[in-house]
Amino acid sequence: MNHSDIHKPTVCVVGADLFLGLRICSYLLSLSHRPFEVVRAVVKDTNLNEKLEGFGCEVVKADFDDQEALTSCFRNFDWVVILPYPHPERVRLALSCVEASDKAHVENILCCTFVGVDSQLSSLREFKELEDRVTQSPAQTYILRLTFLLQTFLWWRKNFFEKNALSIPIGEGEFAPLDASNVCQACAEIMEYCTMVNRHQSHTYILTGPKLLTGDEIAKVASDTLKVPIVFDPVTRDECRQYLESVEDLDLFRTPENVPYRIETNLDLCELVRRREMNFVTEDMMKLTGTRGKSVAKYFEENAESFHPPAPAFESSRL
């Protein structure tokens, strides 16, 4: 089939100034067959506008309390992708986007949340309200529940080299860390082919990496790849929080407003692992992309330079 004969969907990415949003925008516009007609980056903060424009995005700064402006921003787009901000009112802001999408008669909504929405962990449970509202939309809706992202291990870079340890509060639990590039692949697959043939209607996908690993096993992979002796240190949640709050170069997306919410969300994901409630590997990545996703070993191999101090200025944003 000639790609030029296919309708090329238009996409609004809400949260394009977040780590994952930036990566999704870059990925959608880097595909060689250019399957997307327009990618509009909807942002709260303008710090990354130049980078987004360099990818080829239209950039729009959003006022999430202005329903009329949001509706206008989304109007005539085939897709709205919603990435909740790490913000005290992140669910309310995301709900506002769903409401505006419906008013703009957007045909497809894709929303990223996290596993654990049915748990009692507050930073994960709050996404249940968002998921319920998304599925009530008259649009075709797609929810991607994400697990622990491999790129989050960059937060422990300092710990690797100062204490030769991966100090993370997961106890003896197992989990299958997920690479951000595979999330981007899954989003592109859904948006390109659902627009063409409606293959994935109103579904929730749970994305995981390819293999379950313990903290000890991850530390060994990191040690073997980075050529630095690293051991797993099963610290407490409070000890880990204290460490993460001290990491000044957490990444380019760190602001005083969002740090507590980013840290608590990842600590709650760690708690799911500790409780052995994330000890599963799904087939959803294979169904969507035809691959099982990037392994932990491959991730550390490809990003070894990012873990060796001093890191390049932009490496930490490769989360």
JSON list of N, CA and C in Angstrom, two decimals, residues 136-211:
[
{"chain": "A", "resi": 136, "resn": "GLN", "atom": "N", "xyz": [-15.82, 6.92, 29.30]},
{"chain": "A", "resi": 136, "resn": "GLN", "atom": "CA", "xyz": [-17.18, 7.41, 29.10]},
{"chain": "A", "resi": 136, "resn": "GLN", "atom": "C", "xyz": [-17.29, 8.35, 27.91]},
{"chain": "A", "resi": 137, "resn": "SER", "atom": "N", "xyz": [-16.18, 8.75, 27.34]},
{"chain": "A", "resi": 137, "resn": "SER", "atom": "CA", "xyz": [-16.18, 9.67, 26.20]},
{"chain": "A", "resi": 137, "resn": "SER", "atom": "C", "xyz": [-16.83, 9.00, 24.99]},
{"chain": "A", "resi": 138, "resn": "PRO", "atom": "N", "xyz": [-17.54, 9.77, 24.16]},
{"chain": "A", "resi": 138, "resn": "PRO", "atom": "CA", "xyz": [-18.08, 9.21, 22.92]},
{"chain": "A", "resi": 138, "resn": "PRO", "atom": "C", "xyz": [-17.00, 8.88, 21.89]},
{"chain": "A", "resi": 139, "resn": "ALA", "atom": "N", "xyz": [-15.77, 9.36, 22.13]},
{"chain": "A", "resi": 139, "resn": "ALA", "atom": "CA", "xyz": [-14.65, 9.04, 21.24]},
{"chain": "A", "resi": 139, "resn": "ALA", "atom": "C", "xyz": [-14.25, 7.58, 21.41]},
{"chain": "A", "resi": 140, "resn": "GLN", "atom": "N", "xyz": [-13.49, 7.07, 20.44]},
{"chain": "A", "resi": 140, "resn": "GLN", "atom": "CA", "xyz": [-12.80, 5.80, 20.65]},
{"chain": "A", "resi": 140, "resn": "GLN", "atom": "C", "xyz": [-11.67, 6.09, 21.65]},
{"chain": "A", "resi": 141, "resn": "THR", "atom": "N", "xyz": [-11.56, 5.27, 22.69]},
{"chain": "A", "resi": 141, "resn": "THR", "atom": "CA", "xyz": [-10.61, 5.59, 23.75]},
{"chain": "A", "resi": 141, "resn": "THR", "atom": "C", "xyz": [-9.62, 4.46, 23.96]},
{"chain": "A", "resi": 142, "resn": "TYR", "atom": "N", "xyz": [-8.40, 4.86, 24.30]},
{"chain": "A", "resi": 142, "resn": "TYR", "atom": "CA", "xyz": [-7.29, 3.93, 24.47]},
{"chain": "A", "resi": 142, "resn": "TYR", "atom": "C", "xyz": [-6.51, 4.37, 25.70]},
{"chain": "A", "resi": 143, "resn": "ILE", "atom": "N", "xyz": [-6.35, 3.46, 26.64]},
{"chain": "A", "resi": 143, "resn": "ILE", "atom": "CA", "xyz": [-5.60, 3.75, 27.85]},
{"chain": "A", "resi": 143, "resn": "ILE", "atom": "C", "xyz": [-4.36, 2.87, 27.89]},
{"chain": "A", "resi": 144, "resn": "LEU", "atom": "N", "xyz": [-3.22, 3.50, 28.09]},
{"chain": "A", "resi": 144, "resn": "LEU", "atom": "CA", "xyz": [-1.97, 2.77, 28.28]},
{"chain": "A", "resi": 144, "resn": "LEU", "atom": "C", "xyz": [-1.57, 2.88, 29.74]},
{"chain": "A", "resi": 145, "resn": "ARG", "atom": "N", "xyz": [-1.64, 1.77, 30.45]},
{"chain": "A", "resi": 145, "resn": "ARG", "atom": "CA", "xyz": [-1.15, 1.75, 31.83]},
{"chain": "A", "resi": 145, "resn": "ARG", "atom": "C", "xyz": [0.33, 1.38, 31.81]},
{"chain": "A", "resi": 146, "resn": "LEU", "atom": "N", "xyz": [1.15, 2.25, 32.35]},
{"chain": "A", "resi": 146, "resn": "LEU", "atom": "CA", "xyz": [2.59, 2.07, 32.31]},
{"chain": "A", "resi": 146, "resn": "LEU", "atom": "C", "xyz": [3.10, 1.50, 33.63]},
{"chain": "A", "resi": 147, "resn": "THR", "atom": "N", "xyz": [4.19, 0.75, 33.53]},
{"chain": "A", "resi": 147, "resn": "THR", "atom": "CA", "xyz": [4.88, 0.27, 34.72]},
{"chain": "A", "resi": 147, "resn": "THR", "atom": "C", "xyz": [6.12, 1.14, 34.95]},
{"chain": "A", "resi": 148, "resn": "PHE", "atom": "N", "xyz": [7.04, 0.66, 35.74]},
{"chain": "A", "resi": 148, "resn": "PHE", "atom": "CA", "xyz": [8.25, 1.40, 36.09]},
{"chain": "A", "resi": 148, "resn": "PHE", "atom": "C", "xyz": [9.13, 1.59, 34.84]},
{"chain": "A", "resi": 149, "resn": "LEU", "atom": "N", "xyz": [9.45, 2.84, 34.50]},
{"chain": "A", "resi": 149, "resn": "LEU", "atom": "CA", "xyz": [10.24, 3.11, 33.31]},
{"chain": "A", "resi": 149, "resn": "LEU", "atom": "C", "xyz": [11.74, 2.88, 33.56]},
{"chain": "A", "resi": 150, "resn": "LEU", "atom": "N", "xyz": [12.38, 2.21, 32.62]},
{"chain": "A", "resi": 150, "resn": "LEU", "atom": "CA", "xyz": [13.82, 1.99, 32.71]},
{"chain": "A", "resi": 150, "resn": "LEU", "atom": "C", "xyz": [14.59, 3.28, 32.91]},
{"chain": "A", "resi": 151, "resn": "GLN", "atom": "N", "xyz": [14.15, 4.35, 32.23]},
{"chain": "A", "resi": 151, "resn": "GLN", "atom": "CA", "xyz": [14.88, 5.60, 32.29]},
{"chain": "A", "resi": 151, "resn": "GLN", "atom": "C", "xyz": [14.92, 6.19, 33.70]},
{"chain": "A", "resi": 152, "resn": "THR", "atom": "N", "xyz": [14.02, 5.75, 34.56]},
{"chain": "A", "resi": 152, "resn": "THR", "atom": "CA", "xyz": [14.02, 6.24, 35.94]},
{"chain": "A", "resi": 152, "resn": "THR", "atom": "C", "xyz": [15.29, 5.83, 36.68]},
{"chain": "A", "resi": 153, "resn": "PHE", "atom": "N", "xyz": [15.97, 4.78, 36.23]},
{"chain": "A", "resi": 153, "resn": "PHE", "atom": "CA", "xyz": [17.21, 4.36, 36.89]},
{"chain": "A", "resi": 153, "resn": "PHE", "atom": "C", "xyz": [18.28, 5.45, 36.82]},
{"chain": "A", "resi": 154, "resn": "LEU", "atom": "N", "xyz": [18.14, 6.39, 35.89]},
{"chain": "A", "resi": 154, "resn": "LEU", "atom": "CA", "xyz": [19.09, 7.50, 35.85]},
{"chain": "A", "resi": 154, "resn": "LEU", "atom": "C", "xyz": [19.06, 8.32, 37.14]},
{"chain": "A", "resi": 155, "resn": "TRP", "atom": "N", "xyz": [17.95, 8.29, 37.84]},
{"chain": "A", "resi": 155, "resn": "TRP", "atom": "CA", "xyz": [17.87, 9.01, 39.10]},
{"chain": "A", "resi": 155, "resn": "TRP", "atom": "C", "xyz": [18.86, 8.45, 40.13]},
{"chain": "A", "resi": 156, "resn": "TRP", "atom": "N", "xyz": [19.27, 7.18, 39.92]},
{"chain": "A", "resi": 156, "resn": "TRP", "atom": "CA", "xyz": [20.20, 6.54, 40.86]},
{"chain": "A", "resi": 156, "resn": "TRP", "atom": "C", "xyz": [21.64, 6.58, 40.37]},
{"chain": "A", "resi": 157, "resn": "ARG", "atom": "N", "xyz": [21.92, 7.38, 39.35]},
{"chain": "A", "resi": 157, "resn": "ARG", "atom": "CA", "xyz": [23.27, 7.46, 38.80]},
{"chain": "A", "resi": 157, "resn": "ARG", "atom": "C", "xyz": [24.29, 7.84, 39.89]},
{"chain": "A", "resi": 158, "resn": "LYS", "atom": "N", "xyz": [23.96, 8.88, 40.64]},
{"chain": "A", "resi": 158, "resn": "LYS", "atom": "CA", "xyz": [24.85, 9.33, 41.71]},
{"chain": "A", "resi": 158, "resn": "LYS", "atom": "C", "xyz": [25.08, 8.22, 42.74]},
{"chain": "A", "resi": 159, "resn": "ASN", "atom": "N", "xyz": [24.02, 7.50, 43.07]},
{"chain": "A", "resi": 159, "resn": "ASN", "atom": "CA", "xyz": [24.09, 6.41, 44.03]},
{"chain": "A", "resi": 159, "resn": "ASN", "atom": "C", "xyz": [24.99, 5.28, 43.53]},
{"chain": "A", "resi": 160, "resn": "PHE", "atom": "N", "xyz": [24.95, 5.02, 42.22]},
{"chain": "A", "resi": 160, "resn": "PHE", "atom": "CA", "xyz": [25.79, 3.97, 41.63]},
{"chain": "A", "resi": 160, "resn": "PHE", "atom": "C", "xyz": [27.26, 4.23, 41.91]},
{"chain": "A", "resi": 161, "resn": "PHE", "atom": "N", "xyz": [27.68, 5.48, 41.74]},
{"chain": "A", "resi": 161, "resn": "PHE", "atom": "CA", "xyz": [29.10, 5.77, 41.76]},
{"chain": "A", "resi": 161, "resn": "PHE", "atom": "C", "xyz": [29.61, 6.28, 43.11]},
{"chain": "A", "resi": 162, "resn": "GLU", "atom": "N", "xyz": [28.70, 6.75, 43.95]},
{"chain": "A", "resi": 162, "resn": "GLU", "atom": "CA", "xyz": [29.15, 7.18, 45.27]},
{"chain": "A", "resi": 162, "resn": "GLU", "atom": "C", "xyz": [29.07, 6.05, 46.29]},
{"chain": "A", "resi": 163, "resn": "LYS", "atom": "N", "xyz": [28.07, 5.15, 46.12]},
{"chain": "A", "resi": 163, "resn": "LYS", "atom": "CA", "xyz": [27.90, 4.07, 47.10]},
{"chain": "A", "resi": 163, "resn": "LYS", "atom": "C", "xyz": [27.94, 2.70, 46.46]},
{"chain": "A", "resi": 164, "resn": "ASN", "atom": "N", "xyz": [28.16, 2.67, 45.14]},
{"chain": "A", "resi": 164, "resn": "ASN", "atom": "CA", "xyz": [28.16, 1.40, 44.42]},
{"chain": "A", "resi": 164, "resn": "ASN", "atom": "C", "xyz": [26.90, 0.58, 44.73]},
{"chain": "A", "resi": 165, "resn": "ALA", "atom": "N", "xyz": [25.77, 1.29, 44.72]},
{"chain": "A", "resi": 165, "resn": "ALA", "atom": "CA", "xyz": [24.53, 0.63, 45.12]},
{"chain": "A", "resi": 165, "resn": "ALA", "atom": "C", "xyz": [23.35, 1.12, 44.29]},
{"chain": "A", "resi": 166, "resn": "LEU", "atom": "N", "xyz": [22.39, 0.22, 44.12]},
{"chain": "A", "resi": 166, "resn": "LEU", "atom": "CA", "xyz": [21.07, 0.57, 43.61]},
{"chain": "A", "resi": 166, "resn": "LEU", "atom": "C", "xyz": [20.15, 0.54, 44.83]},
{"chain": "A", "resi": 167, "resn": "SER", "atom": "N", "xyz": [19.94, 1.71, 45.42]},
{"chain": "A", "resi": 167, "resn": "SER", "atom": "CA", "xyz": [19.19, 1.81, 46.68]},
{"chain": "A", "resi": 167, "resn": "SER", "atom": "C", "xyz": [17.74, 2.13, 46.36]},
{"chain": "A", "resi": 168, "resn": "ILE", "atom": "N", "xyz": [16.94, 1.09, 46.27]},
{"chain": "A", "resi": 168, "resn": "ILE", "atom": "CA", "xyz": [15.57, 1.25, 45.81]},
{"chain": "A", "resi": 168, "resn": "ILE", "atom": "C", "xyz": [14.65, 0.37, 46.67]},
{"chain": "A", "resi": 169, "resn": "PRO", "atom": "N", "xyz": [13.50, 0.89, 47.12]},
{"chain": "A", "resi": 169, "resn": "PRO", "atom": "CA", "xyz": [12.69, 0.19, 48.13]},
{"chain": "A", "resi": 169, "resn": "PRO", "atom": "C", "xyz": [11.70, -0.82, 47.54]},
{"chain": "A", "resi": 170, "resn": "ILE", "atom": "N", "xyz": [12.24, -1.89, 46.95]},
{"chain": "A", "resi": 170, "resn": "ILE", "atom": "CA", "xyz": [11.37, -2.90, 46.33]},
{"chain": "A", "resi": 170, "resn": "ILE", "atom": "C", "xyz": [11.44, -4.25, 47.03]},
{"chain": "A", "resi": 171, "resn": "GLY", "atom": "N", "xyz": [12.20, -4.33, 48.12]},
{"chain": "A", "resi": 171, "resn": "GLY", "atom": "CA", "xyz": [12.30, -5.59, 48.85]},
{"chain": "A", "resi": 171, "resn": "GLY", "atom": "C", "xyz": [12.77, -6.72, 47.94]},
{"chain": "A", "resi": 172, "resn": "GLU", "atom": "N", "xyz": [12.09, -7.85, 48.03]},
{"chain": "A", "resi": 172, "resn": "GLU", "atom": "CA", "xyz": [12.44, -9.02, 47.24]},
{"chain": "A", "resi": 172, "resn": "GLU", "atom": "C", "xyz": [11.53, -9.17, 46.02]},
{"chain": "A", "resi": 173, "resn": "GLY", "atom": "N", "xyz": [10.79, -8.12, 45.71]},
{"chain": "A", "resi": 173, "resn": "GLY", "atom": "CA", "xyz": [9.85, -8.20, 44.59]},
{"chain": "A", "resi": 173, "resn": "GLY", "atom": "C", "xyz": [10.52, -8.25, 43.22]},
{"chain": "A", "resi": 174, "resn": "GLU", "atom": "N", "xyz": [9.76, -8.72, 42.24]},
{"chain": "A", "resi": 174, "resn": "GLU", "atom": "CA", "xyz": [10.20, -8.76, 40.85]},
{"chain": "A", "resi": 174, "resn": "GLU", "atom": "C", "xyz": [9.35, -7.81, 40.03]},
{"chain": "A", "resi": 175, "resn": "PHE", "atom": "N", "xyz": [9.94, -7.25, 38.98]},
{"chain": "A", "resi": 175, "resn": "PHE", "atom": "CA", "xyz": [9.17, -6.42, 38.05]},
{"chain": "A", "resi": 175, "resn": "PHE", "atom": "C", "xyz": [9.86, -6.42, 36.70]},
{"chain": "A", "resi": 176, "resn": "ALA", "atom": "N", "xyz": [9.15, -5.93, 35.69]},
{"chain": "A", "resi": 176, "resn": "ALA", "atom": "CA", "xyz": [9.67, -5.92, 34.31]},
{"chain": "A", "resi": 176, "resn": "ALA", "atom": "C", "xyz": [9.72, -4.48, 33.83]},
{"chain": "A", "resi": 177, "resn": "PRO", "atom": "N", "xyz": [10.84, -3.76, 34.09]},
{"chain": "A", "resi": 177, "resn": "PRO", "atom": "CA", "xyz": [10.93, -2.34, 33.72]},
{"chain": "A", "resi": 177, "resn": "PRO", "atom": "C", "xyz": [10.70, -2.13, 32.23]},
{"chain": "A", "resi": 178, "resn": "LEU", "atom": "N", "xyz": [10.07, -1.01, 31.93]},
{"chain": "A", "resi": 178, "resn": "LEU", "atom": "CA", "xyz": [9.59, -0.69, 30.58]},
{"chain": "A", "resi": 178, "resn": "LEU", "atom": "C", "xyz": [10.42, 0.46, 30.01]},
{"chain": "A", "resi": 179, "resn": "ASP", "atom": "N", "xyz": [10.82, 0.34, 28.75]},
{"chain": "A", "resi": 179, "resn": "ASP", "atom": "CA", "xyz": [11.59, 1.42, 28.12]},
{"chain": "A", "resi": 179, "resn": "ASP", "atom": "C", "xyz": [10.66, 2.45, 27.48]},
{"chain": "A", "resi": 180, "resn": "ALA", "atom": "N", "xyz": [10.99, 3.73, 27.64]},
{"chain": "A", "resi": 180, "resn": "ALA", "atom": "CA", "xyz": [10.16, 4.80, 27.11]},
{"chain": "A", "resi": 180, "resn": "ALA", "atom": "C", "xyz": [10.02, 4.72, 25.59]},
{"chain": "A", "resi": 181, "resn": "SER", "atom": "N", "xyz": [11.07, 4.26, 24.91]},
{"chain": "A", "resi": 181, "resn": "SER", "atom": "CA", "xyz": [10.98, 4.16, 23.44]},
{"chain": "A", "resi": 181, "resn": "SER", "atom": "C", "xyz": [9.90, 3.19, 23.02]},
{"chain": "A", "resi": 182, "resn": "ASN", "atom": "N", "xyz": [9.67, 2.15, 23.82]},
{"chain": "A", "resi": 182, "resn": "ASN", "atom": "CA", "xyz": [8.62, 1.19, 23.50]},
{"chain": "A", "resi": 182, "resn": "ASN", "atom": "C", "xyz": [7.24, 1.77, 23.74]},
{"chain": "A", "resi": 183, "resn": "VAL", "atom": "N", "xyz": [7.11, 2.67, 24.71]},
{"chain": "A", "resi": 183, "resn": "VAL", "atom": "CA", "xyz": [5.85, 3.39, 24.90]},
{"chain": "A", "resi": 183, "resn": "VAL", "atom": "C", "xyz": [5.56, 4.23, 23.66]},
{"chain": "A", "resi": 184, "resn": "CYS", "atom": "N", "xyz": [6.57, 4.90, 23.15]},
{"chain": "A", "resi": 184, "resn": "CYS", "atom": "CA", "xyz": [6.41, 5.71, 21.94]},
{"chain": "A", "resi": 184, "resn": "CYS", "atom": "C", "xyz": [5.98, 4.84, 20.76]},
{"chain": "A", "resi": 185, "resn": "GLN", "atom": "N", "xyz": [6.60, 3.69, 20.62]},
{"chain": "A", "resi": 185, "resn": "GLN", "atom": "CA", "xyz": [6.22, 2.76, 19.55]},
{"chain": "A", "resi": 185, "resn": "GLN", "atom": "C", "xyz": [4.76, 2.35, 19.67]},
{"chain": "A", "resi": 186, "resn": "ALA", "atom": "N", "xyz": [4.34, 2.02, 20.88]},
{"chain": "A", "resi": 186, "resn": "ALA", "atom": "CA", "xyz": [2.97, 1.59, 21.09]},
{"chain": "A", "resi": 186, "resn": "ALA", "atom": "C", "xyz": [1.98, 2.70, 20.74]},
{"chain": "A", "resi": 187, "resn": "CYS", "atom": "N", "xyz": [2.29, 3.93, 21.15]},
{"chain": "A", "resi": 187, "resn": "CYS", "atom": "CA", "xyz": [1.42, 5.07, 20.83]},
{"chain": "A", "resi": 187, "resn": "CYS", "atom": "C", "xyz": [1.31, 5.25, 19.32]},
{"chain": "A", "resi": 188, "resn": "ALA", "atom": "N", "xyz": [2.44, 5.20, 18.63]},
{"chain": "A", "resi": 188, "resn": "ALA", "atom": "CA", "xyz": [2.44, 5.40, 17.18]},
{"chain": "A", "resi": 188, "resn": "ALA", "atom": "C", "xyz": [1.65, 4.30, 16.49]},
{"chain": "A", "resi": 189, "resn": "GLU", "atom": "N", "xyz": [1.83, 3.07, 16.94]},
{"chain": "A", "resi": 189, "resn": "GLU", "atom": "CA", "xyz": [1.11, 1.93, 16.34]},
{"chain": "A", "resi": 189, "resn": "GLU", "atom": "C", "xyz": [-0.39, 2.12, 16.47]},
{"chain": "A", "resi": 190, "resn": "ILE", "atom": "N", "xyz": [-0.84, 2.47, 17.67]},
{"chain": "A", "resi": 190, "resn": "ILE", "atom": "CA", "xyz": [-2.27, 2.66, 17.89]},
{"chain": "A", "resi": 190, "resn": "ILE", "atom": "C", "xyz": [-2.80, 3.78, 17.01]},
{"chain": "A", "resi": 191, "resn": "MET", "atom": "N", "xyz": [-2.11, 4.91, 17.01]},
{"chain": "A", "resi": 191, "resn": "MET", "atom": "CA", "xyz": [-2.64, 6.08, 16.30]},
{"chain": "A", "resi": 191, "resn": "MET", "atom": "C", "xyz": [-2.60, 5.92, 14.79]},
{"chain": "A", "resi": 192, "resn": "GLU", "atom": "N", "xyz": [-1.55, 5.31, 14.27]},
{"chain": "A", "resi": 192, "resn": "GLU", "atom": "CA", "xyz": [-1.47, 5.15, 12.82]},
{"chain": "A", "resi": 192, "resn": "GLU", "atom": "C", "xyz": [-2.48, 4.15, 12.31]},
{"chain": "A", "resi": 193, "resn": "TYR", "atom": "N", "xyz": [-2.55, 2.99, 12.92]},
{"chain": "A", "resi": 193, "resn": "TYR", "atom": "CA", "xyz": [-3.35, 1.92, 12.35]},
{"chain": "A", "resi": 193, "resn": "TYR", "atom": "C", "xyz": [-4.79, 1.91, 12.82]},
{"chain": "A", "resi": 194, "resn": "CYS", "atom": "N", "xyz": [-5.07, 2.46, 14.01]},
{"chain": "A", "resi": 194, "resn": "CYS", "atom": "CA", "xyz": [-6.46, 2.55, 14.42]},
{"chain": "A", "resi": 194, "resn": "CYS", "atom": "C", "xyz": [-7.20, 3.56, 13.56]},
{"chain": "A", "resi": 195, "resn": "THR", "atom": "N", "xyz": [-6.51, 4.63, 13.17]},
{"chain": "A", "resi": 195, "resn": "THR", "atom": "CA", "xyz": [-7.13, 5.62, 12.30]},
{"chain": "A", "resi": 195, "resn": "THR", "atom": "C", "xyz": [-7.46, 4.99, 10.95]},
{"chain": "A", "resi": 196, "resn": "MET", "atom": "N", "xyz": [-6.58, 4.09, 10.49]},
{"chain": "A", "resi": 196, "resn": "MET", "atom": "CA", "xyz": [-6.78, 3.47, 9.18]},
{"chain": "A", "resi": 196, "resn": "MET", "atom": "C", "xyz": [-7.84, 2.39, 9.19]},
{"chain": "A", "resi": 197, "resn": "VAL", "atom": "N", "xyz": [-7.76, 1.49, 10.17]},
{"chain": "A", "resi": 197, "resn": "VAL", "atom": "CA", "xyz": [-8.62, 0.32, 10.11]},
{"chain": "A", "resi": 197, "resn": "VAL", "atom": "C", "xyz": [-9.39, 0.06, 11.41]},
{"chain": "A", "resi": 198, "resn": "ASN", "atom": "N", "xyz": [-9.26, 0.97, 12.40]},
{"chain": "A", "resi": 198, "resn": "ASN", "atom": "CA", "xyz": [-9.98, 0.82, 13.66]},
{"chain": "A", "resi": 198, "resn": "ASN", "atom": "C", "xyz": [-9.71, -0.53, 14.33]},
{"chain": "A", "resi": 199, "resn": "ARG", "atom": "N", "xyz": [-8.46, -0.92, 14.32]},
{"chain": "A", "resi": 199, "resn": "ARG", "atom": "CA", "xyz": [-8.10, -2.25, 14.78]},
{"chain": "A", "resi": 199, "resn": "ARG", "atom": "C", "xyz": [-8.16, -2.38, 16.30]},
{"chain": "A", "resi": 200, "resn": "HIS", "atom": "N", "xyz": [-7.89, -1.33, 17.03]},
{"chain": "A", "resi": 200, "resn": "HIS", "atom": "CA", "xyz": [-7.84, -1.42, 18.50]},
{"chain": "A", "resi": 200, "resn": "HIS", "atom": "C", "xyz": [-8.89, -0.46, 19.08]},
{"chain": "A", "resi": 201, "resn": "GLN", "atom": "N", "xyz": [-10.11, -0.94, 19.23]},
{"chain": "A", "resi": 201, "resn": "GLN", "atom": "CA", "xyz": [-11.16, -0.06, 19.70]},
{"chain": "A", "resi": 201, "resn": "GLN", "atom": "C", "xyz": [-11.28, -0.09, 21.22]},
{"chain": "A", "resi": 202, "resn": "SER", "atom": "N", "xyz": [-11.39, 1.08, 21.83]},
{"chain": "A", "resi": 202, "resn": "SER", "atom": "CA", "xyz": [-11.68, 1.24, 23.25]},
{"chain": "A", "resi": 202, "resn": "SER", "atom": "C", "xyz": [-11.10, 0.13, 24.11]},
{"chain": "A", "resi": 203, "resn": "HIS", "atom": "N", "xyz": [-9.81, 0.20, 24.31]},
{"chain": "A", "resi": 203, "resn": "HIS", "atom": "CA", "xyz": [-9.15, -0.87, 25.03]},
{"chain": "A", "resi": 203, "resn": "HIS", "atom": "C", "xyz": [-8.14, -0.28, 26.01]},
{"chain": "A", "resi": 204, "resn": "THR", "atom": "N", "xyz": [-7.87, -1.06, 27.05]},
{"chain": "A", "resi": 204, "resn": "THR", "atom": "CA", "xyz": [-6.82, -0.70, 28.00]},
{"chain": "A", "resi": 204, "resn": "THR", "atom": "C", "xyz": [-5.67, -1.68, 27.83]},
{"chain": "A", "resi": 205, "resn": "TYR", "atom": "N", "xyz": [-4.48, -1.13, 27.61]},
{"chain": "A", "resi": 205, "resn": "TYR", "atom": "CA", "xyz": [-3.28, -1.94, 27.46]},
{"chain": "A", "resi": 205, "resn": "TYR", "atom": "C", "xyz": [-2.40, -1.73, 28.68]},
{"chain": "A", "resi": 206, "resn": "ILE", "atom": "N", "xyz": [-1.81, -2.80, 29.17]},
{"chain": "A", "resi": 206, "resn": "ILE", "atom": "CA", "xyz": [-0.86, -2.72, 30.27]},
{"chain": "A", "resi": 206, "resn": "ILE", "atom": "C", "xyz": [0.52, -3.04, 29.70]},
{"chain": "A", "resi": 207, "resn": "LEU", "atom": "N", "xyz": [1.39, -2.05, 29.70]},
{"chain": "A", "resi": 207, "resn": "LEU", "atom": "CA", "xyz": [2.70, -2.21, 29.06]},
{"chain": "A", "resi": 207, "resn": "LEU", "atom": "C", "xyz": [3.77, -2.55, 30.08]},
{"chain": "A", "resi": 208, "resn": "THR", "atom": "N", "xyz": [4.52, -3.60, 29.80]},
{"chain": "A", "resi": 208, "resn": "THR", "atom": "CA", "xyz": [5.63, -4.00, 30.65]},
{"chain": "A", "resi": 208, "resn": "THR", "atom": "C", "xyz": [6.85, -4.24, 29.79]},
{"chain": "A", "resi": 209, "resn": "GLY", "atom": "N", "xyz": [7.99, -4.37, 30.44]},
{"chain": "A", "resi": 209, "resn": "GLY", "atom": "CA", "xyz": [9.19, -4.82, 29.75]},
{"chain": "A", "resi": 209, "resn": "GLY", "atom": "C", "xyz": [9.11, -6.32, 29.50]},
{"chain": "A", "resi": 210, "resn": "PRO", "atom": "N", "xyz": [10.17, -6.89, 28.92]},
{"chain": "A", "resi": 210, "resn": "PRO", "atom": "CA", "xyz": [10.11, -8.29, 28.47]},
{"chain": "A", "resi": 210, "resn": "PRO", "atom": "C", "xyz": [10.37, -9.35, 29.53]},
{"chain": "A", "resi": 211, "resn": "LYS", "atom": "N", "xyz": [10.94, -8.96, 30.69]},
{"chain": "A", "resi": 211, "resn": "LYS", "atom": "CA", "xyz": [11.38, -9.99, 31.62]},
{"chain": "A", "resi": 211, "resn": "LYS", "atom": "C", "xyz": [11.31, -9.50, 33.07]}
]
